[in-house]
mmCIF file of C-alpha atoms in Angstrom:
data_model
loop_
_atom_site.group_PDB
_atom_site.id
_atom_site.type_symbol
_atom_site.label_atom_id
_atom_site.label_comp_id
_atom_site.label_asym_id
_atom_site.label_seq_id
_atom_site.Cartn_x
_atom_site.Cartn_y
_atom_site.Cartn_z
ATOM 1 C CA UNK A 1021 -20.691 4.413 -22.039
ATOM 2 C CA UNK A 1022 -21.537 2.680 -18.527
ATOM 3 C CA UNK A 1023 -24.786 3.236 -17.175
ATOM 4 C CA UNK A 1024 -24.326 3.006 -13.342
ATOM 5 C CA UNK A 1025 -20.873 2.896 -11.784
ATOM 6 C CA UNK A 1026 -17.670 5.230 -11.324
ATOM 7 C CA UNK A 1027 -15.686 6.943 -14.171
ATOM 8 C CA UNK A 1028 -11.881 5.552 -14.545
ATOM 9 C CA UNK A 1029 -9.814 7.712 -15.089
ATOM 10 C CA UNK A 1030 -6.434 6.670 -16.874
ATOM 11 C CA UNK A 1031 -2.499 8.754 -17.188
ATOM 12 C CA UNK A 1032 -1.066 8.509 -20.135
ATOM 13 C CA UNK A 1033 1.658 6.436 -18.707
ATOM 14 C CA UNK A 1034 -0.604 3.005 -17.824
ATOM 15 C CA UNK A 1035 -1.242 3.151 -21.730
ATOM 16 C CA UNK A 1036 2.945 3.823 -22.300
ATOM 17 C CA UNK A 1037 3.405 0.519 -19.791
ATOM 18 C CA UNK A 1038 0.798 -1.584 -21.345
ATOM 19 C CA UNK A 1039 2.118 -1.569 -25.238
ATOM 20 C CA UNK A 1040 5.377 -1.858 -23.562
ATOM 21 C CA UNK A 1041 4.941 -4.677 -21.629
ATOM 22 C CA UNK A 1042 2.515 -5.643 -25.652
ATOM 23 C CA UNK A 1043 5.871 -5.228 -27.475
ATOM 24 C CA UNK A 1044 8.148 -7.318 -25.280
ATOM 25 C CA UNK A 1045 6.150 -9.779 -25.010
ATOM 26 C CA UNK A 1046 7.216 -13.643 -25.350
ATOM 27 C CA UNK A 1047 7.058 -15.270 -28.515
ATOM 28 C CA UNK A 1048 4.034 -16.961 -29.496
ATOM 29 C CA UNK A 1049 2.001 -14.765 -26.994
ATOM 30 C CA UNK A 1050 -1.426 -13.724 -28.696
ATOM 31 C CA UNK A 1051 -1.680 -10.723 -24.969
ATOM 32 C CA UNK A 1052 -0.395 -9.788 -21.971
ATOM 33 C CA UNK A 1053 -2.105 -8.963 -18.680
ATOM 34 C CA UNK A 1054 -1.068 -7.218 -15.610
ATOM 35 C CA UNK A 1055 -2.472 -5.822 -12.803
ATOM 36 C CA UNK A 1056 -3.125 -1.311 -11.695
ATOM 37 C CA UNK A 1057 -2.858 0.616 -9.406
ATOM 38 C CA UNK A 1058 -4.386 3.637 -8.440
ATOM 39 C CA UNK A 1059 -6.827 5.377 -5.942
ATOM 40 C CA UNK A 1060 -10.217 4.998 -5.338
ATOM 41 C CA UNK A 1061 -13.161 7.586 -4.055
ATOM 42 C CA UNK A 1062 -17.270 8.030 -4.645
ATOM 43 C CA UNK A 1063 -17.201 8.570 -7.198
ATOM 44 C CA UNK A 1064 -14.366 7.416 -9.850
ATOM 45 C CA UNK A 1065 -11.729 5.100 -10.179
ATOM 46 C CA UNK A 1066 -7.362 6.412 -10.809
ATOM 47 C CA UNK A 1067 -5.313 4.382 -12.826
ATOM 48 C CA UNK A 1068 -1.531 5.740 -11.976
ATOM 49 C CA UNK A 1069 0.459 2.814 -12.723
ATOM 50 C CA UNK A 1070 0.614 -0.681 -13.420
ATOM 51 C CA UNK A 1071 3.053 -3.526 -14.281
ATOM 52 C CA UNK A 1072 2.759 -6.304 -16.254
ATOM 53 C CA UNK A 1073 2.833 -9.855 -14.447
ATOM 54 C CA UNK A 1074 4.047 -13.450 -17.294
ATOM 55 C CA UNK A 1075 1.096 -16.130 -17.533
ATOM 56 C CA UNK A 1076 0.814 -18.470 -19.731
ATOM 57 C CA UNK A 1077 -2.540 -19.158 -21.776
ATOM 58 C CA UNK A 1078 -3.882 -22.538 -23.773
ATOM 59 C CA UNK A 1079 -6.983 -22.909 -25.776
ATOM 60 C CA UNK A 1080 -8.030 -25.029 -22.238
ATOM 61 C CA UNK A 1081 -5.737 -23.554 -19.467
ATOM 62 C CA UNK A 1082 -4.331 -20.961 -17.360
ATOM 63 C CA UNK A 1083 -1.882 -19.389 -15.574
ATOM 64 C CA UNK A 1084 -0.739 -16.704 -13.916
ATOM 65 C CA UNK A 1085 2.637 -15.954 -11.971
ATOM 66 C CA UNK A 1086 1.122 -15.491 -8.979
ATOM 67 C CA UNK A 1087 3.701 -15.309 -6.030
ATOM 68 C CA UNK A 1088 5.324 -13.193 -8.998
ATOM 69 C CA UNK A 1089 2.213 -10.309 -8.919
ATOM 70 C CA UNK A 1090 2.238 -10.605 -5.396
ATOM 71 C CA UNK A 1091 6.324 -10.133 -5.019
ATOM 72 C CA UNK A 1092 5.881 -6.536 -7.324
ATOM 73 C CA UNK A 1093 2.869 -4.646 -5.766
ATOM 74 C CA UNK A 1094 5.004 -5.058 -2.362
ATOM 75 C CA UNK A 1095 8.231 -3.691 -4.438
ATOM 76 C CA UNK A 1096 5.732 -0.798 -5.555
ATOM 77 C CA UNK A 1097 4.180 -0.105 -2.326
ATOM 78 C CA UNK A 1098 7.452 0.863 -1.063
ATOM 79 C CA UNK A 1099 7.986 3.314 -3.216
ATOM 80 C CA UNK A 1100 4.295 4.325 -3.412
ATOM 81 C CA UNK A 1101 2.621 3.582 -0.561
ATOM 82 C CA UNK A 1102 -0.718 5.411 -1.666
ATOM 83 C CA UNK A 1103 -1.551 3.368 -4.500
ATOM 84 C CA UNK A 1104 -2.705 0.165 -3.643
ATOM 85 C CA UNK A 1105 -4.098 -2.569 -6.018
ATOM 86 C CA UNK A 1106 -7.707 -2.029 -8.353
ATOM 87 C CA UNK A 1107 -7.962 -4.422 -10.991
ATOM 88 C CA UNK A 1108 -6.131 -5.733 -13.528
ATOM 89 C CA UNK A 1109 -5.534 -4.827 -18.040
ATOM 90 C CA UNK A 1110 -5.775 -7.209 -20.157
ATOM 91 C CA UNK A 1111 -4.559 -6.470 -24.111
ATOM 92 C CA UNK A 1112 -6.781 -7.498 -26.969
ATOM 93 C CA UNK A 1113 -10.790 -6.895 -27.758
ATOM 94 C CA UNK A 1114 -12.402 -9.592 -26.716
ATOM 95 C CA UNK A 1115 -13.187 -10.801 -22.816
ATOM 96 C CA UNK A 1116 -12.953 -14.803 -22.931
ATOM 97 C CA UNK A 1117 -13.985 -17.838 -19.966
ATOM 98 C CA UNK A 1118 -10.239 -17.214 -18.776
ATOM 99 C CA UNK A 1119 -10.571 -13.316 -18.131
ATOM 100 C CA UNK A 1120 -13.434 -14.724 -15.770
ATOM 101 C CA UNK A 1121 -10.913 -16.991 -14.226
ATOM 102 C CA UNK A 1122 -8.239 -14.261 -13.588
ATOM 103 C CA UNK A 1123 -10.618 -11.621 -12.061
ATOM 104 C CA UNK A 1124 -12.084 -14.139 -9.067
ATOM 105 C CA UNK A 1125 -8.222 -14.152 -8.403
ATOM 106 C CA UNK A 1126 -8.198 -10.128 -8.793
ATOM 107 C CA UNK A 1127 -11.411 -10.121 -7.023
ATOM 108 C CA UNK A 1128 -9.141 -11.490 -3.665
ATOM 109 C CA UNK A 1129 -6.504 -8.717 -3.914
ATOM 110 C CA UNK A 1130 -9.225 -5.927 -4.009
ATOM 111 C CA UNK A 1131 -12.849 -5.184 -3.300
ATOM 112 C CA UNK A 1132 -15.182 -5.164 -6.990
ATOM 113 C CA UNK A 1133 -11.287 -5.012 -9.437
ATOM 114 C CA UNK A 1134 -11.832 -3.137 -12.739
ATOM 115 C CA UNK A 1135 -11.465 -5.060 -15.742
ATOM 116 C CA UNK A 1136 -9.610 -2.950 -18.821
ATOM 117 C CA UNK A 1137 -9.228 -3.817 -22.299
ATOM 118 C CA UNK A 1138 -5.825 -2.475 -24.372
ATOM 119 C CA UNK A 1139 -7.044 -3.487 -28.173
ATOM 120 C CA UNK A 1140 -3.148 -3.112 -29.172
ATOM 121 C CA UNK A 1141 -3.661 -4.945 -32.373
ATOM 122 C CA UNK A 1142 -5.692 -1.569 -33.809
ATOM 123 C CA UNK A 1143 -8.930 -3.189 -34.455
ATOM 124 C CA UNK A 1144 -10.603 -0.566 -34.934
ATOM 125 C CA UNK A 1145 -8.231 0.825 -36.596
ATOM 126 C CA UNK A 1146 -6.855 3.153 -33.328
ATOM 127 C CA UNK A 1147 -6.738 1.047 -29.460
ATOM 128 C CA UNK A 1148 -9.598 0.719 -27.951
ATOM 129 C CA UNK A 1149 -9.824 1.506 -24.278
ATOM 130 C CA UNK A 1150 -12.216 0.154 -22.141
ATOM 131 C CA UNK A 1151 -13.107 -0.483 -18.982
ATOM 132 C CA UNK A 1152 -15.209 -3.428 -16.818
ATOM 133 C CA UNK A 1153 -16.373 -4.054 -13.133
ATOM 134 C CA UNK A 1154 -17.513 -7.565 -12.671
ATOM 135 C CA UNK A 1155 -21.148 -8.754 -11.189
ATOM 136 C CA UNK A 1156 -22.425 -12.093 -10.182
ATOM 137 C CA UNK A 1157 -25.942 -13.301 -12.342
ATOM 138 C CA UNK A 1158 -28.079 -16.348 -11.366
ATOM 139 C CA UNK A 1159 -30.268 -18.494 -9.753
ATOM 140 C CA UNK A 1160 -29.159 -18.601 -5.557
ATOM 141 C CA UNK A 1161 -27.883 -22.024 -5.029
ATOM 142 C CA UNK A 1162 -27.088 -23.490 -8.661
ATOM 143 C CA UNK A 1163 -24.670 -22.436 -11.327
ATOM 144 C CA UNK A 1164 -23.496 -18.820 -10.989
ATOM 145 C CA UNK A 1165 -22.391 -16.738 -13.698
ATOM 146 C CA UNK A 1166 -20.156 -13.755 -14.142
ATOM 147 C CA UNK A 1167 -21.482 -10.667 -16.367
ATOM 148 C CA UNK A 1168 -18.991 -7.201 -16.708
ATOM 149 C CA UNK A 1169 -20.474 -4.427 -16.785
ATOM 150 C CA UNK A 1170 -18.598 -1.370 -18.920
ATOM 151 C CA UNK A 1171 -17.930 2.006 -17.827
ATOM 152 C CA UNK A 1172 -16.475 4.684 -18.346
ATOM 153 C CA UNK A 1173 -13.790 6.343 -19.552
ATOM 154 C CA UNK A 1174 -11.971 9.381 -19.123
ATOM 155 C CA UNK A 1175 -8.074 10.228 -19.779
ATOM 156 C CA UNK A 1176 -6.236 12.330 -17.484
ATOM 157 C CA UNK A 1177 -2.781 13.947 -17.043
ATOM 158 C CA UNK A 1178 -0.548 15.396 -14.665
ATOM 159 C CA UNK A 1179 1.655 18.616 -15.973
ATOM 160 C CA UNK A 1180 4.633 16.879 -16.112
ATOM 161 C CA UNK A 1181 2.855 13.607 -18.019
ATOM 162 C CA UNK A 1182 1.601 16.489 -21.099
ATOM 163 C CA UNK A 1183 5.430 17.410 -21.684
ATOM 164 C CA UNK A 1184 5.690 13.167 -22.720
ATOM 165 C CA UNK A 1185 2.120 13.005 -24.563
ATOM 166 C CA UNK A 1186 2.853 16.461 -26.921
ATOM 167 C CA UNK A 1187 5.719 15.133 -27.988
ATOM 168 C CA UNK A 1188 4.735 11.723 -28.874
ATOM 169 C CA UNK A 1189 1.947 14.100 -30.680
ATOM 170 C CA UNK A 1190 4.323 15.581 -32.203
ATOM 171 C CA UNK A 1191 5.958 12.157 -33.616
ATOM 172 C CA UNK A 1192 3.214 12.025 -35.398
ATOM 173 C CA UNK A 1193 3.555 14.864 -38.429
ATOM 174 C CA UNK A 1194 7.785 13.571 -38.942
ATOM 175 C CA UNK A 1195 8.858 11.191 -41.568
ATOM 176 C CA UNK A 1196 10.931 9.152 -39.583
ATOM 177 C CA UNK A 1197 8.591 8.931 -36.397
ATOM 178 C CA UNK A 1198 10.765 10.022 -34.418
ATOM 179 C CA UNK A 1199 10.734 14.070 -32.065
ATOM 180 C CA UNK A 1200 13.737 15.105 -30.096
ATOM 181 C CA UNK A 1201 13.208 17.536 -26.819
ATOM 182 C CA UNK A 1202 13.019 21.298 -27.787
ATOM 183 C CA UNK A 1203 14.576 23.139 -25.604
ATOM 184 C CA UNK A 1204 13.556 25.838 -22.508
ATOM 185 C CA UNK A 1205 13.497 29.241 -24.841
ATOM 186 C CA UNK A 1206 11.511 26.881 -27.871
ATOM 187 C CA UNK A 1207 8.890 25.853 -25.773
ATOM 188 C CA UNK A 1208 8.681 29.083 -24.117
ATOM 189 C CA UNK A 1209 8.262 30.712 -27.893
ATOM 190 C CA UNK A 1210 5.504 28.077 -29.157
ATOM 191 C CA UNK A 1211 3.707 28.707 -25.784
ATOM 192 C CA UNK A 1212 3.436 32.660 -26.578
ATOM 193 C CA UNK A 1213 2.994 31.182 -30.273
ATOM 194 C CA UNK A 1214 -0.530 29.525 -29.187
ATOM 195 C CA UNK A 1215 -1.763 32.082 -26.463
ATOM 196 C CA UNK A 1216 -1.325 33.995 -29.382
ATOM 197 C CA UNK A 1217 -3.236 31.794 -31.783
ATOM 198 C CA UNK A 1218 -6.148 31.790 -29.059
ATOM 199 C CA UNK A 1219 -6.229 35.335 -28.519
ATOM 200 C CA UNK A 1220 -6.607 35.485 -31.825
ATOM 201 C CA UNK A 1221 -9.394 33.446 -32.515
ATOM 202 C CA UNK A 1222 -11.596 34.459 -28.916
ATOM 203 C CA UNK A 1223 -10.962 38.158 -30.778
ATOM 204 C CA UNK A 1224 -12.485 37.333 -34.231
ATOM 205 C CA UNK A 1225 -14.747 35.511 -32.156
ATOM 206 C CA UNK A 1226 -15.737 38.594 -30.457
ATOM 207 C CA UNK A 1227 -16.164 40.679 -33.636
ATOM 208 C CA UNK A 1228 -18.439 38.657 -35.239
ATOM 209 C CA UNK A 1229 -21.072 38.605 -31.987
ATOM 210 C CA UNK A 1230 -20.739 42.569 -32.112
ATOM 211 C CA UNK A 1231 -21.378 43.171 -36.249
ATOM 212 C CA UNK A 1232 -23.792 40.494 -35.998
ATOM 213 C CA UNK A 1233 -22.156 37.662 -37.605
ATOM 214 C CA UNK A 1234 -22.942 35.331 -35.104
ATOM 215 C CA UNK A 1235 -24.976 34.965 -32.287
ATOM 216 C CA UNK A 1236 -24.100 35.232 -28.692
ATOM 217 C CA UNK A 1237 -23.116 31.909 -26.365
ATOM 218 C CA UNK A 1238 -23.268 33.128 -22.884
ATOM 219 C CA UNK A 1239 -21.950 29.883 -21.634
ATOM 220 C CA UNK A 1240 -19.791 31.851 -23.577
ATOM 221 C CA UNK A 1241 -19.240 34.561 -22.407
ATOM 222 C CA UNK A 1242 -19.055 33.774 -18.944
ATOM 223 C CA UNK A 1243 -15.775 31.599 -19.588
ATOM 224 C CA UNK A 1244 -14.962 34.806 -20.991
ATOM 225 C CA UNK A 1245 -15.576 37.042 -18.280
ATOM 226 C CA UNK A 1246 -13.986 34.305 -16.199
ATOM 227 C CA UNK A 1247 -10.720 34.502 -18.226
ATOM 228 C CA UNK A 1248 -11.033 38.546 -17.935
ATOM 229 C CA UNK A 1249 -11.322 38.383 -14.224
ATOM 230 C CA UNK A 1250 -8.238 36.272 -13.526
ATOM 231 C CA UNK A 1251 -6.172 38.536 -15.613
ATOM 232 C CA UNK A 1252 -4.468 40.867 -13.016
ATOM 233 C CA UNK A 1253 -4.505 43.854 -13.273
ATOM 234 C CA UNK A 1254 -0.861 45.502 -13.954
ATOM 235 C CA UNK A 1255 0.389 48.188 -16.517
ATOM 236 C CA UNK A 1256 2.920 48.087 -19.169
ATOM 237 C CA UNK A 1257 5.777 49.184 -17.962
ATOM 238 C CA UNK A 1258 5.231 47.315 -14.666
ATOM 239 C CA UNK A 1259 5.149 43.579 -16.704
ATOM 240 C CA UNK A 1260 8.179 44.209 -18.302
ATOM 241 C CA UNK A 1261 9.932 45.374 -15.384
ATOM 242 C CA UNK A 1262 8.668 42.261 -13.583
ATOM 243 C CA UNK A 1263 9.507 40.192 -17.139
ATOM 244 C CA UNK A 1264 12.976 41.705 -17.243
ATOM 245 C CA UNK A 1265 13.506 41.231 -13.730
ATOM 246 C CA UNK A 1266 12.954 37.231 -14.488
ATOM 247 C CA UNK A 1267 14.694 36.828 -17.866
ATOM 248 C CA UNK A 1268 18.046 38.366 -15.726
ATOM 249 C CA UNK A 1269 17.412 35.806 -12.317
ATOM 250 C CA UNK A 1270 16.929 32.570 -14.856
ATOM 251 C CA UNK A 1271 19.802 34.121 -17.011
ATOM 252 C CA UNK A 1272 21.672 34.073 -13.619
ATOM 253 C CA UNK A 1273 21.213 30.730 -12.609
ATOM 254 C CA UNK A 1274 21.484 28.825 -16.082
ATOM 255 C CA UNK A 1275 25.718 30.423 -16.019
ATOM 256 C CA UNK A 1276 26.149 29.537 -12.330
ATOM 257 C CA UNK A 1277 24.739 26.146 -13.722
ATOM 258 C CA UNK A 1278 27.413 25.904 -16.102
ATOM 259 C CA UNK A 1279 29.991 27.305 -14.296
ATOM 260 C CA UNK A 1280 29.681 24.883 -12.168
ATOM 261 C CA UNK A 1281 29.083 21.873 -14.720
ATOM 262 C CA UNK A 1282 32.584 23.063 -15.810
ATOM 263 C CA UNK A 1283 34.307 23.642 -12.169
ATOM 264 C CA UNK A 1284 33.392 19.807 -11.975
ATOM 265 C CA UNK A 1285 34.861 18.966 -15.140
ATOM 266 C CA UNK A 1286 37.994 20.406 -14.279
ATOM 267 C CA UNK A 1287 38.319 18.892 -10.544
ATOM 268 C CA UNK A 1288 38.650 15.244 -12.096
ATOM 269 C CA UNK A 1289 40.162 15.388 -14.446
ATOM 270 C CA UNK A 1290 43.113 17.346 -11.753
ATOM 271 C CA UNK A 1291 42.395 14.344 -9.986
ATOM 272 C CA UNK A 1292 43.439 12.209 -13.038
ATOM 273 C CA UNK A 1293 46.730 14.126 -12.966
#
């Protein structure tokens, strides 16, 4: 954990891109590096994207294709102009002497860049993600070194990214480590089942508190009060009518979509004739 400094928030797509670049690394390469992109505010650094940068590394020297990194960033700015260079990443667990040299380059591209390490070798049984910020140390006018200070790391995601994360989680329990996308109706059924399970847990907790089996927690009570206040006051009949109306609208859109696809396929066959 960090003692000071901003919080680094990482999106799942960044971790997936790092793992993909590591799996596609050149033969004989021990690690891969790349540029981190995202946004910065007063209290946090949000890492939303990244791309790998070719480099050659040996015991004596390291060479990074900086021209490739600049061209990739220029192309990326055309798609996402709000994302800027915020640092760089490297696979592995330790910070090496070569890391200091690479960090010096990114210090020219970004103000106080972060360095992210991803343990893709799973030395501790999981992929540890660590973030650092550098600070100079030493006697002024003499040899100056660099000290890397760890920062707090949090994982966040957009609603659209949650779909992929949930799918990856389900593959852990399948023998073949593969899982296909479910239909919309299956997703609705799964969500409804999870909501029902959570409501059952909440009701069991409330009954235990009322019976004296569990000591009441004021913070839990406030959360439950906020939850109840957010539920709109609506009768069961009105809710059923609203649900049926929305389902009919969804079925109509699905029917029109299938009809359009059939018309397009029929038109393509007629053109070939």
